[in-house]
Tab-separated table of C-alpha atoms in Angstrom:
chain	number	residue	atom	x	y	z
M	1	MET	CA	-24.647	-37.176	20.703
M	2	THR	CA	-22.512	-34.094	19.332
M	3	VAL	CA	-23.730	-33.069	16.077
M	4	ILE	CA	-21.772	-31.034	13.341
M	5	VAL	CA	-24.624	-29.333	10.827
M	6	ASP	CA	-23.775	-29.853	7.325
M	7	TYR	CA	-24.924	-27.326	5.064
M	8	ASP	CA	-23.090	-27.235	2.134
M	9	ALA	CA	-20.691	-24.889	3.638
M	10	GLY	CA	-17.284	-26.351	3.643
M	11	ASN	CA	-15.101	-29.063	4.879
M	12	LEU	CA	-16.641	-30.648	8.036
M	13	ARG	CA	-14.686	-33.468	8.395
M	14	SER	CA	-11.368	-31.286	9.746
M	15	VAL	CA	-14.081	-30.411	12.286
M	16	GLN	CA	-15.169	-34.000	12.806
M	17	ARG	CA	-11.543	-35.243	13.316
M	18	ALA	CA	-10.668	-32.735	15.689
M	19	CYS	CA	-13.212	-33.537	17.587
M	20	ALA	CA	-11.959	-36.959	17.339
M	21	GLU	CA	-8.294	-36.080	18.005
M	22	VAL	CA	-10.050	-34.925	21.443
M	23	ARG	CA	-12.294	-38.100	21.717
M	24	VAL	CA	-15.623	-36.026	21.284
M	25	ARG	CA	-17.372	-38.791	18.566
M	26	ALA	CA	-19.415	-35.960	16.064
M	27	ARG	CA	-21.649	-37.053	14.026
M	28	ILE	CA	-22.385	-34.917	10.758
M	29	THR	CA	-25.554	-34.526	9.682
M	30	ASN	CA	-28.006	-32.159	7.737
M	31	ASP	CA	-30.958	-33.781	9.209
M	32	PRO	CA	-33.023	-31.216	10.985
M	33	GLU	CA	-34.507	-33.741	13.806
M	34	ARG	CA	-31.051	-34.814	14.640
M	35	VAL	CA	-29.992	-31.133	15.504
M	36	ARG	CA	-33.122	-30.472	17.047
M	37	ALA	CA	-32.193	-33.905	19.695
M	38	ALA	CA	-28.602	-33.580	19.471
M	39	GLU	CA	-27.022	-33.011	22.992
M	40	ARG	CA	-24.530	-30.239	21.642
M	41	ILE	CA	-24.421	-28.598	18.632
M	42	ILE	CA	-20.938	-27.962	16.272
M	43	PHE	CA	-22.313	-25.107	13.792
M	44	PRO	CA	-18.881	-24.543	11.179
M	45	GLY	CA	-19.125	-23.194	7.693
M	46	VAL	CA	-16.661	-21.634	5.546
M	47	GLY	CA	-18.471	-19.534	2.548
M	48	ALA	CA	-20.630	-17.007	1.712
M	49	ALA	CA	-23.751	-16.023	3.783
M	50	GLY	CA	-26.036	-15.997	0.471
M	51	SER	CA	-25.400	-19.188	-0.615
M	52	ALA	CA	-25.073	-20.549	3.220
M	53	MET	CA	-28.920	-19.414	4.410
M	54	ARG	CA	-30.396	-20.585	1.077
M	55	SER	CA	-29.165	-23.795	1.700
M	56	LEU	CA	-29.956	-23.959	5.669
M	57	ARG	CA	-33.706	-22.837	4.237
M	58	ALA	CA	-33.549	-25.368	2.060
M	59	ARG	CA	-33.594	-28.418	4.703
M	60	ASN	CA	-35.057	-26.189	7.435
M	61	LEU	CA	-32.019	-26.117	9.321
M	62	ASP	CA	-32.325	-22.491	9.972
M	63	ALA	CA	-35.731	-23.387	12.314
M	64	ALA	CA	-33.930	-26.750	13.805
M	65	LEU	CA	-30.781	-24.488	14.985
M	66	THR	CA	-32.947	-21.181	15.924
M	67	GLU	CA	-35.452	-24.041	17.925
M	68	ALA	CA	-32.478	-25.880	19.521
M	69	VAL	CA	-30.760	-22.604	21.089
M	70	ALA	CA	-34.039	-21.525	22.314
M	71	GLY	CA	-34.440	-24.799	24.098
M	72	GLY	CA	-30.819	-24.387	25.614
M	73	THR	CA	-28.611	-26.801	23.527
M	74	PRO	CA	-24.946	-25.759	23.527
M	75	VAL	CA	-23.687	-24.502	20.731
M	76	LEU	CA	-20.906	-23.828	19.332
M	77	GLY	CA	-21.111	-21.631	16.124
M	78	ILE	CA	-17.469	-21.668	14.001
M	79	CYS	CA	-16.545	-18.730	11.444
M	80	LEU	CA	-19.268	-18.246	8.966
M	81	GLY	CA	-21.568	-19.965	11.668
M	82	LEU	CA	-20.435	-17.195	13.841
M	83	GLN	CA	-21.591	-15.069	11.522
M	84	ILE	CA	-24.929	-15.725	10.299
M	85	SER	CA	-26.157	-15.969	13.451
M	86	LEU	CA	-26.113	-12.654	13.683
M	87	GLU	CA	-29.647	-10.976	12.119
M	88	ARG	CA	-27.608	-9.169	9.165
M	89	SER	CA	-24.628	-9.142	7.247
M	90	GLU	CA	-22.908	-7.050	4.188
M	91	GLU	CA	-22.218	-10.529	2.600
M	92	ASN	CA	-24.521	-10.368	0.159
M	93	ASP	CA	-26.763	-8.094	2.146
M	94	GLN	CA	-28.190	-10.953	3.519
M	95	ALA	CA	-31.062	-11.647	6.479
M	96	THR	CA	-29.324	-14.053	8.747
M	97	LEU	CA	-30.724	-16.209	11.970
M	98	GLY	CA	-30.696	-13.715	14.251
M	99	ILE	CA	-30.085	-15.760	17.076
M	100	ILE	CA	-27.467	-12.518	18.396
M	101	PRO	CA	-28.193	-8.754	17.695
M	102	GLY	CA	-26.132	-7.710	15.595
M	103	GLU	CA	-24.529	-7.683	11.765
M	104	VAL	CA	-21.241	-8.863	10.067
M	105	ARG	CA	-19.190	-5.778	8.116
M	106	ARG	CA	-16.537	-6.284	5.303
M	107	PHE	CA	-13.051	-5.180	6.778
M	108	ALA	CA	-12.582	-1.679	5.228
M	109	LEU	CA	-8.929	-1.195	6.114
M	110	SER	CA	-6.583	1.837	5.159
M	111	ASP	CA	-3.424	0.156	5.369
M	112	PRO	CA	-2.590	-1.023	1.803
M	113	ALA	CA	-0.168	-3.780	3.669
M	114	LEU	CA	-3.037	-5.440	5.493
M	115	LYS	CA	-4.311	-7.989	2.960
M	116	VAL	CA	-8.044	-9.101	2.622
M	117	PRO	CA	-9.043	-11.860	3.501
M	118	HIS	CA	-7.471	-11.819	7.099
M	119	MET	CA	-5.529	-15.056	6.877
M	120	GLY	CA	-3.159	-16.637	9.152
M	121	TRP	CA	-2.308	-16.620	12.731
M	122	ASN	CA	-3.533	-13.758	15.462
M	123	GLU	CA	-3.150	-13.441	18.978
M	124	VAL	CA	-7.021	-13.592	20.248
M	125	ARG	CA	-7.475	-11.239	23.586
M	126	VAL	CA	-10.167	-13.151	26.244
M	127	VAL	CA	-12.143	-9.365	27.054
M	128	ARG	CA	-14.339	-11.627	28.910
M	129	GLU	CA	-14.403	-14.872	31.029
M	130	HIS	CA	-16.062	-17.479	29.219
M	131	PRO	CA	-16.227	-21.337	30.122
M	132	LEU	CA	-15.242	-22.073	26.534
M	133	LEU	CA	-11.950	-19.831	26.298
M	134	GLU	CA	-10.725	-20.612	30.068
M	135	GLY	CA	-6.656	-21.430	29.993
M	136	ILE	CA	-6.026	-19.125	26.789
M	137	ALA	CA	-2.932	-17.527	27.719
M	138	PRO	CA	-2.070	-13.752	26.169
M	139	ARG	CA	0.541	-15.042	23.480
M	140	ASP	CA	-2.104	-17.854	22.468
M	141	GLU	CA	-2.487	-17.677	18.766
M	142	PHE	CA	-6.221	-19.482	16.953
M	143	TYR	CA	-6.691	-19.520	12.799
M	144	PHE	CA	-8.261	-16.974	11.034
M	145	VAL	CA	-9.659	-17.167	7.552
M	146	HIS	CA	-12.273	-14.458	7.121
M	147	ALA	CA	-13.133	-11.180	4.848
M	148	TYR	CA	-16.257	-10.149	7.090
M	149	TYR	CA	-16.073	-9.746	10.834
M	150	PRO	CA	-18.985	-9.616	13.279
M	151	VAL	CA	-20.070	-6.580	15.206
M	152	PRO	CA	-22.590	-7.698	17.853
M	153	LYS	CA	-24.857	-4.527	19.064
M	154	ASP	CA	-24.503	-5.608	22.773
M	155	PRO	CA	-20.864	-5.242	23.634
M	156	ASP	CA	-21.057	-6.986	26.401
M	157	VAL	CA	-21.374	-10.545	23.980
M	158	THR	CA	-17.767	-10.069	23.299
M	159	CYS	CA	-15.958	-12.291	24.800
M	160	ALA	CA	-12.275	-12.283	22.986
M	161	VAL	CA	-11.004	-9.614	20.810
M	162	ALA	CA	-7.992	-10.098	17.992
M	163	ASP	CA	-6.782	-7.342	16.211
M	164	TYR	CA	-6.610	-6.164	12.559
M	165	GLU	CA	-6.106	-2.364	12.305
M	166	GLY	CA	-8.264	-2.252	15.544
M	167	ASP	CA	-9.672	-4.468	17.558
M	168	PHE	CA	-12.947	-7.083	16.912
M	169	CYS	CA	-15.163	-9.019	18.423
M	170	CYS	CA	-13.552	-13.359	17.356
M	171	ALA	CA	-15.431	-14.776	19.969
M	172	LEU	CA	-18.964	-14.242	21.800
M	173	GLY	CA	-20.797	-15.512	23.716
M	174	SER	CA	-25.172	-15.480	25.165
M	175	GLY	CA	-26.373	-17.822	27.336
M	176	ASN	CA	-25.520	-21.386	25.646
M	177	TYR	CA	-24.777	-19.966	22.644
M	178	PHE	CA	-20.728	-19.505	21.757
M	179	ALA	CA	-19.004	-18.936	18.785
M	180	THR	CA	-15.429	-18.175	17.175
M	181	GLN	CA	-14.288	-16.433	14.524
M	182	PHE	CA	-10.948	-18.259	14.462
M	183	HIS	CA	-10.910	-21.864	13.002
M	184	PRO	CA	-10.323	-24.242	16.618
M	185	GLU	CA	-10.072	-27.150	14.216
M	186	LYS	CA	-7.207	-25.620	12.632
M	187	SER	CA	-5.421	-24.041	15.509
M	188	GLY	CA	-2.979	-26.378	17.397
M	189	ARG	CA	-3.828	-27.486	20.768
M	190	VAL	CA	-5.230	-24.063	21.943
M	191	GLY	CA	-8.190	-25.033	19.545
M	192	LEU	CA	-8.254	-28.601	20.292
M	193	ARG	CA	-8.579	-27.545	24.043
M	194	LEU	CA	-10.964	-25.202	22.916
M	195	LEU	CA	-12.880	-28.044	21.229
M	196	GLU	CA	-12.625	-30.338	24.527
M	197	ARG	CA	-13.957	-27.849	26.891
M	198	PHE	CA	-17.222	-27.758	24.479
M	199	ALA	CA	-17.432	-31.204	24.971
M	200	ARG	CA	-18.059	-30.968	28.665
M	201	TRP	CA	-20.293	-27.611	28.678
M	202	ASP	CA	-23.418	-28.032	30.208
M	203	GLY	CA	-24.258	-24.205	28.353
M	204	HIS	CA	-24.331	-22.220	31.529
M	205	ALA	CA	-21.535	-19.179	30.728
Z	1	MET	CA	-1.971	-8.161	14.427
Z	2	LEU	CA	-0.875	-10.748	12.011
Z	3	SER	CA	1.620	-13.191	12.844
Z	4	LYS	CA	3.623	-14.001	10.156
Z	5	ARG	CA	3.422	-18.076	8.774
Z	6	LEU	CA	6.544	-20.313	8.708
Z	7	ILE	CA	5.373	-23.042	6.282
Z	8	ALA	CA	7.499	-26.407	5.575
Z	9	CYS	CA	6.798	-27.775	2.180
Z	10	LEU	CA	6.867	-31.940	2.125
Z	11	ASP	CA	7.732	-33.443	-1.703
Z	12	VAL	CA	5.749	-36.753	-1.931
Z	13	ARG	CA	6.413	-39.135	-4.371
Z	14	ASP	CA	4.248	-42.479	-4.422
Z	15	GLY	CA	3.201	-41.694	-0.851
Z	16	LYS	CA	6.857	-41.522	0.190
Z	17	LEU	CA	8.840	-38.252	0.930
Z	18	ALA	CA	11.142	-37.863	-2.760
Z	19	LYS	CA	14.281	-38.868	-2.591
Z	20	SER	CA	15.893	-35.421	-2.299
Z	21	VAL	CA	15.162	-35.268	0.685
Z	22	LYS	CA	17.257	-36.627	3.445
Z	23	PHE	CA	17.293	-36.901	7.211
Z	24	VAL	CA	19.406	-37.367	9.755
Z	25	ASP	CA	17.215	-39.579	11.622
Z	26	THR	CA	16.751	-43.146	8.677
Z	27	LYS	CA	13.933	-44.317	10.759
Z	28	ASP	CA	11.729	-40.705	9.462
Z	29	ILE	CA	12.501	-41.578	5.882
Z	30	GLY	CA	10.145	-42.273	3.633
Z	31	ASP	CA	7.373	-41.113	5.893
Z	32	PRO	CA	5.416	-37.991	5.111
Z	33	VAL	CA	3.137	-38.338	8.192
Z	34	GLU	CA	5.686	-38.961	11.289
Z	35	LYS	CA	7.750	-35.352	9.548
Z	36	ALA	CA	4.308	-33.429	9.523
Z	37	ARG	CA	3.568	-34.585	12.850
Z	38	GLU	CA	7.226	-33.705	14.095
Z	39	TYR	CA	6.759	-30.281	12.559
Z	40	TYR	CA	3.134	-29.593	13.880
Z	41	LEU	CA	4.253	-30.390	17.337
Z	42	ASP	CA	6.906	-28.306	17.058
Z	43	GLY	CA	5.233	-25.202	16.423
Z	44	LEU	CA	4.670	-25.048	12.243
Z	45	ASP	CA	2.089	-22.696	10.933
Z	46	GLU	CA	1.282	-24.513	7.964
Z	47	LEU	CA	2.179	-27.682	5.848
Z	48	VAL	CA	2.403	-27.781	1.853
Z	49	PHE	CA	2.416	-31.131	0.787
Z	50	TYR	CA	3.379	-31.563	-2.868
Z	51	ASP	CA	2.883	-34.563	-5.244
Z	52	ILE	CA	5.567	-35.100	-7.687
Z	53	THR	CA	4.108	-38.815	-8.090
Z	54	ALA	CA	4.533	-39.897	-11.716
Z	55	SER	CA	2.228	-42.910	-12.379
Z	56	SER	CA	-1.088	-42.521	-12.887
Z	57	ASP	CA	-2.543	-44.278	-9.500
Z	58	ARG	CA	-1.298	-40.971	-7.931
Z	59	ARG	CA	-3.969	-39.161	-7.474
Z	60	SER	CA	-5.662	-42.243	-4.418
Z	61	ILE	CA	-1.636	-42.415	-3.167
Z	62	ILE	CA	-1.411	-38.843	-2.363
Z	63	LEU	CA	-4.964	-39.024	-1.082
Z	64	GLU	CA	-3.997	-41.436	1.262
Z	65	VAL	CA	-1.539	-39.913	2.890
Z	66	VAL	CA	-3.603	-36.585	3.121
Z	67	GLU	CA	-5.659	-38.174	5.076
Z	68	ALA	CA	-3.532	-39.820	7.476
Z	69	VAL	CA	-2.113	-36.591	8.233
Z	70	ALA	CA	-5.121	-34.505	8.577
Z	71	GLU	CA	-6.026	-36.726	11.607
Z	72	GLN	CA	-2.697	-36.138	13.301
Z	73	VAL	CA	-2.259	-32.649	12.097
Z	74	PHE	CA	-4.610	-29.704	13.517
Z	75	ILE	CA	-2.963	-26.826	11.240
Z	76	PRO	CA	-3.964	-25.794	7.407
Z	77	LEU	CA	-2.771	-28.343	5.324
Z	78	SER	CA	-1.977	-27.336	1.888
Z	79	VAL	CA	-1.474	-29.651	-1.410
Z	80	GLY	CA	-0.866	-29.248	-4.688
Z	81	GLY	CA	1.243	-30.823	-7.747
Z	82	GLY	CA	-1.096	-31.986	-10.541
Z	83	VAL	CA	-4.451	-30.614	-9.732
Z	84	ARG	CA	-5.857	-30.000	-13.190
Z	85	SER	CA	-9.561	-29.761	-12.149
Z	86	VAL	CA	-12.066	-29.005	-9.644
Z	87	GLN	CA	-12.407	-32.773	-8.971
Z	88	ASP	CA	-9.020	-33.224	-7.788
Z	89	ALA	CA	-9.230	-29.833	-5.835
Z	90	THR	CA	-12.588	-31.729	-4.446
Z	91	ASP	CA	-11.381	-35.031	-3.545
Z	92	LEU	CA	-7.946	-33.235	-2.213
Z	93	ARG	CA	-10.406	-31.162	0.367
Z	94	LEU	CA	-12.215	-34.057	1.427
Z	95	ALA	CA	-9.188	-36.323	2.224
Z	96	GLY	CA	-8.359	-33.055	4.660
Z	97	ALA	CA	-6.464	-30.704	2.535
Z	98	GLU	CA	-7.737	-26.711	3.580
Z	99	LYS	CA	-6.213	-25.684	0.807
Z	100	ILE	CA	-5.333	-26.608	-3.010
Z	101	ASN	CA	-2.506	-25.191	-4.983
Z	102	VAL	CA	-3.001	-25.148	-8.626
Z	103	ASN	CA	0.512	-24.371	-10.707
Z	104	SER	CA	0.817	-25.590	-14.439
Z	105	ALA	CA	-2.507	-26.770	-14.984
Z	106	ALA	CA	-3.587	-23.118	-14.178
Z	107	VAL	CA	-1.085	-21.247	-16.345
Z	108	ARG	CA	-2.234	-24.262	-20.071
Z	109	ARG	CA	-6.276	-23.302	-19.119
Z	110	PRO	CA	-6.228	-19.608	-16.307
Z	111	GLN	CA	-10.329	-20.523	-16.013
Z	112	LEU	CA	-9.015	-23.844	-13.356
Z	113	ILE	CA	-8.633	-20.746	-11.048
Z	114	ALA	CA	-12.540	-19.353	-11.341
Z	115	GLU	CA	-13.432	-22.959	-11.356
Z	116	CYS	CA	-11.537	-24.163	-8.238
Z	117	ALA	CA	-12.654	-20.647	-6.627
Z	118	GLU	CA	-15.913	-21.262	-6.627
Z	119	ALA	CA	-16.253	-24.767	-6.264
Z	120	ILE	CA	-14.036	-24.424	-2.944
Z	121	GLY	CA	-13.666	-20.489	-1.814
Z	122	ASN	CA	-11.104	-18.363	-2.957
Z	123	GLN	CA	-8.997	-18.278	0.767
Z	124	ASN	CA	-8.770	-21.672	-0.177
Z	125	VAL	CA	-7.333	-22.158	-3.559
Z	126	VAL	CA	-3.560	-20.867	-3.496
Z	127	LEU	CA	-1.903	-19.973	-7.313
Z	128	SER	CA	1.694	-21.744	-7.394
Z	129	MET	CA	3.965	-19.895	-9.757
Z	130	ASP	CA	6.978	-20.958	-10.912
Z	131	ILE	CA	9.490	-17.546	-12.323
Z	132	ARG	CA	12.582	-17.162	-13.676
Z	133	ARG	CA	14.453	-14.355	-13.930
Z	134	VAL	CA	15.396	-13.067	-17.738
Z	135	GLY	CA	15.422	-8.947	-17.627
Z	136	GLU	CA	12.896	-6.406	-18.727
Z	137	SER	CA	12.019	-6.117	-22.224
Z	138	GLY	CA	9.144	-5.339	-23.996
Z	139	GLU	CA	7.907	-9.361	-24.052
Z	140	PHE	CA	8.798	-8.763	-20.306
Z	141	PRO	CA	7.918	-5.652	-18.544
Z	142	SER	CA	8.675	-7.639	-14.983
Z	143	GLY	CA	11.719	-9.034	-16.053
Z	144	TYR	CA	10.655	-12.337	-14.964
Z	145	GLU	CA	8.926	-15.185	-17.214
Z	146	ILE	CA	6.489	-17.426	-15.842
Z	147	VAL	CA	7.688	-21.599	-16.024
Z	148	ILE	CA	5.901	-25.101	-15.928
Z	149	ASP	CA	6.205	-28.422	-16.044
Z	150	GLY	CA	8.607	-28.168	-12.838
Z	151	GLY	CA	10.426	-25.105	-14.078
Z	152	ARG	CA	11.341	-26.886	-17.247
Z	153	ARG	CA	9.017	-25.220	-19.875
Z	154	PRO	CA	9.474	-21.497	-20.265
Z	155	MET	CA	5.498	-20.025	-21.117
Z	156	GLY	CA	6.720	-16.618	-22.600
Z	157	ILE	CA	3.910	-15.613	-19.756
Z	158	ASP	CA	5.123	-11.880	-17.982
Z	159	ALA	CA	5.924	-12.817	-14.226
Z	160	LEU	CA	3.367	-9.565	-13.304
Z	161	GLU	CA	0.648	-9.840	-15.361
Z	162	TRP	CA	0.070	-13.839	-14.686
Z	163	THR	CA	0.006	-12.658	-10.743
Z	164	ARG	CA	-2.816	-9.494	-11.924
Z	165	GLU	CA	-4.681	-11.999	-13.727
Z	166	GLY	CA	-4.781	-15.294	-11.182
Z	167	GLU	CA	-5.940	-12.277	-8.342
Z	168	ARG	CA	-8.037	-11.420	-10.729
Z	169	LEU	CA	-9.485	-15.113	-11.538
Z	170	GLY	CA	-9.789	-15.341	-7.550
Z	171	ALA	CA	-6.773	-17.294	-5.944
Z	172	GLY	CA	-6.669	-16.784	-2.305
Z	173	GLU	CA	-2.934	-16.562	-2.352
Z	174	LEU	CA	0.217	-16.778	-4.042
Z	175	VAL	CA	3.383	-18.869	-3.884
Z	176	VAL	CA	6.242	-16.836	-5.455
Z	177	ASN	CA	8.919	-19.861	-6.225
Z	178	SER	CA	11.997	-18.335	-7.992
Z	179	ILE	CA	13.768	-20.622	-10.091
Z	180	ASP	CA	16.622	-18.982	-10.141
Z	181	ALA	CA	17.046	-18.884	-5.999
Z	182	ASP	CA	15.316	-22.672	-5.831
Z	183	GLY	CA	18.562	-24.989	-4.256
Z	184	THR	CA	21.299	-22.287	-4.129
Z	185	ARG	CA	20.714	-21.654	-0.203
Z	186	ASP	CA	22.027	-18.055	-0.823
Z	187	GLY	CA	18.280	-16.422	0.112
Z	188	TYR	CA	14.658	-15.919	-1.571
Z	189	GLU	CA	14.561	-13.927	-4.105
Z	190	LEU	CA	13.667	-10.678	-2.509
Z	191	ARG	CA	13.564	-8.078	-5.177
Z	192	LEU	CA	10.969	-10.880	-7.232
Z	193	THR	CA	8.401	-11.437	-3.849
Z	194	ARG	CA	8.451	-7.689	-3.262
Z	195	MET	CA	7.032	-6.849	-6.820
Z	196	ILE	CA	4.705	-9.266	-6.784
Z	197	SER	CA	3.294	-8.612	-2.750
Z	198	ASP	CA	3.483	-5.115	-3.693
Z	199	ALA	CA	1.025	-5.133	-7.153
Z	200	VAL	CA	-2.142	-7.380	-5.126
Z	201	ARG	CA	-4.258	-7.735	-2.264
Z	202	ILE	CA	-4.196	-10.809	-1.301
Z	203	PRO	CA	-1.328	-12.891	1.245
Z	204	VAL	CA	2.196	-13.974	-0.787
Z	205	ILE	CA	4.238	-16.660	0.474
Z	206	ALA	CA	7.847	-16.856	-0.349
Z	207	SER	CA	9.462	-19.785	-2.074
Z	208	GLY	CA	13.131	-21.151	-3.006
Z	209	GLY	CA	16.568	-20.240	-1.909
Z	210	ALA	CA	16.266	-20.382	1.801
Z	211	GLY	CA	19.448	-20.983	3.903
Z	212	VAL	CA	20.118	-19.438	6.819
Z	213	PRO	CA	17.327	-17.772	9.322
Z	214	GLY	CA	18.461	-14.533	8.016
Z	215	HIS	CA	16.939	-14.978	4.522
Z	216	LEU	CA	13.911	-15.729	6.033
Z	217	TYR	CA	14.044	-12.570	8.011
Z	218	ASP	CA	15.052	-10.540	4.752
Z	219	VAL	CA	11.799	-12.108	3.448
Z	220	LEU	CA	9.134	-11.088	5.609
Z	221	THR	CA	10.294	-7.817	5.864
Z	222	GLU	CA	12.068	-6.455	2.523
Z	223	GLY	CA	10.720	-9.327	0.506
Z	224	ARG	CA	7.519	-7.830	2.132
Z	225	ALA	CA	5.980	-11.802	2.070
Z	226	ASP	CA	3.424	-12.629	4.149
Z	227	ALA	CA	5.124	-16.332	5.206
Z	228	ALA	CA	7.774	-17.620	4.456
Z	229	LEU	CA	8.305	-21.429	2.891
Z	230	VAL	CA	10.974	-23.805	3.725
Z	231	ALA	CA	11.580	-27.405	2.661
Z	232	SER	CA	15.305	-28.639	3.102
Z	233	MET	CA	16.747	-26.219	5.958
Z	234	VAL	CA	14.546	-28.142	8.629
Z	235	HIS	CA	14.424	-31.814	6.450
Z	236	TYR	CA	17.750	-32.423	6.418
Z	237	GLY	CA	17.864	-31.580	10.374
Z	238	ASP	CA	19.733	-28.408	9.847
Z	239	TYR	CA	17.589	-26.211	11.546
Z	240	THR	CA	13.994	-26.952	13.626
Z	241	VAL	CA	10.502	-25.119	13.061
Z	242	SER	CA	10.959	-23.608	16.805
Z	243	GLY	CA	14.488	-22.679	16.463
Z	244	LEU	CA	13.664	-20.934	13.158
Z	245	LYS	CA	10.458	-19.085	14.312
Z	246	ARG	CA	12.401	-18.232	17.550
Z	247	ASP	CA	15.360	-16.304	15.798
Z	248	LEU	CA	13.048	-14.515	13.596
Z	249	ASN	CA	10.867	-13.948	16.749
Z	250	ASP	CA	13.523	-12.357	18.528
Z	251	ARG	CA	14.617	-10.077	15.420
Z	252	GLY	CA	11.576	-8.664	15.658
Z	253	VAL	CA	9.407	-10.212	13.614
Z	254	LYS	CA	5.861	-11.127	14.963
Z	255	MET	CA	5.461	-14.955	14.816
Z	256	ARG	CA	2.648	-17.174	16.687
Z	257	MET	CA	5.615	-18.512	19.473
Z	258	SER	CA	3.088	-20.126	21.841
Z	259	TRP	CA	1.507	-23.613	20.600
């Protein structure tokens, strides 16, 4: 069973609907035991790092998630799910899960015409091959909504970048953990294909 | 680099497309879900539903429409029309709307913007503004006034002042709808759009007046809008979503061209 981790961080049903569109049954749960037992885990989220971490801890979902990652369960983080997988976020100066070494910073842009949050469709450029990014063509775009971006310590975990006054990491992968800053569930066909590949992924990069 | 967005707006009354929308293919009349799906498959970047139902059971009807669309359309979906409370906003979000548009109720009670931002996140709160040209004066330094209730009621509020207040209260995005340009097909009001876009750090969606593809080009360049909203241009079958995007792309506006 694929589970979608529910920790009061945004609209999980859009992820569930997108999964259904590619014939993947995914169950929304806030039960740490279900997360531990899951075949695959989708870890989405929209909102602030501080309240997200409080909510994860209150339900013991933080431990369940890190254990599942350590145990080899394929995990797909999305947006805030990606961000709180790193060690620390500038948002609320918050210590986060630490699954991936690195931190999350706020966009500090010099061009006043560039808006924050970075909201809309942007090209995703694959810089390191990964099974979940197979078939993404150079001009394929994904939908983004975020004011903070990930800066992984090890540059080799970065699988794809997008350009917003310079390249930033928008997809990262390490072993059985993979995460995107963009929203595959809101990115039309290219996004649905990513979810479809995740449903078949064995967790090996 | 971020692409500019093409957004289509569908007015929904009693769960059906409003009569002002005429379709060439009569099969499609009345079904917002079909239309939404068609635009999505043709490369639309974002979809807006505006609920203009007047009856008291309006909420449940629009929720059903949103739910049906959300099952088939995998791009951001924005819903507005009569949102008066956080409960309205969260109900629509649960049904599948990504973003919530607030308009008249926010002018009457600005705190609604802050409450919605707190409940569903700034980036999901869209402040939609109906604006008319009144000429610069002491009362209206920008020369534009906010009107509500579908353009019928002038509020004596300066448009630029309200824009800044909306951003401060936590709106994540703005829709600038020019009452003067709306329905004319003579083009968006560029001066207004640009003035507002320059005054804020949040994205601006231009609305009202689009008649030919060049109008979209003008508002996305000279008007400095982040997105252009169209309705009748595509509803009447004069233009297609993909055709408009191709035209903009050919003129050098960065658009999402692969879907």
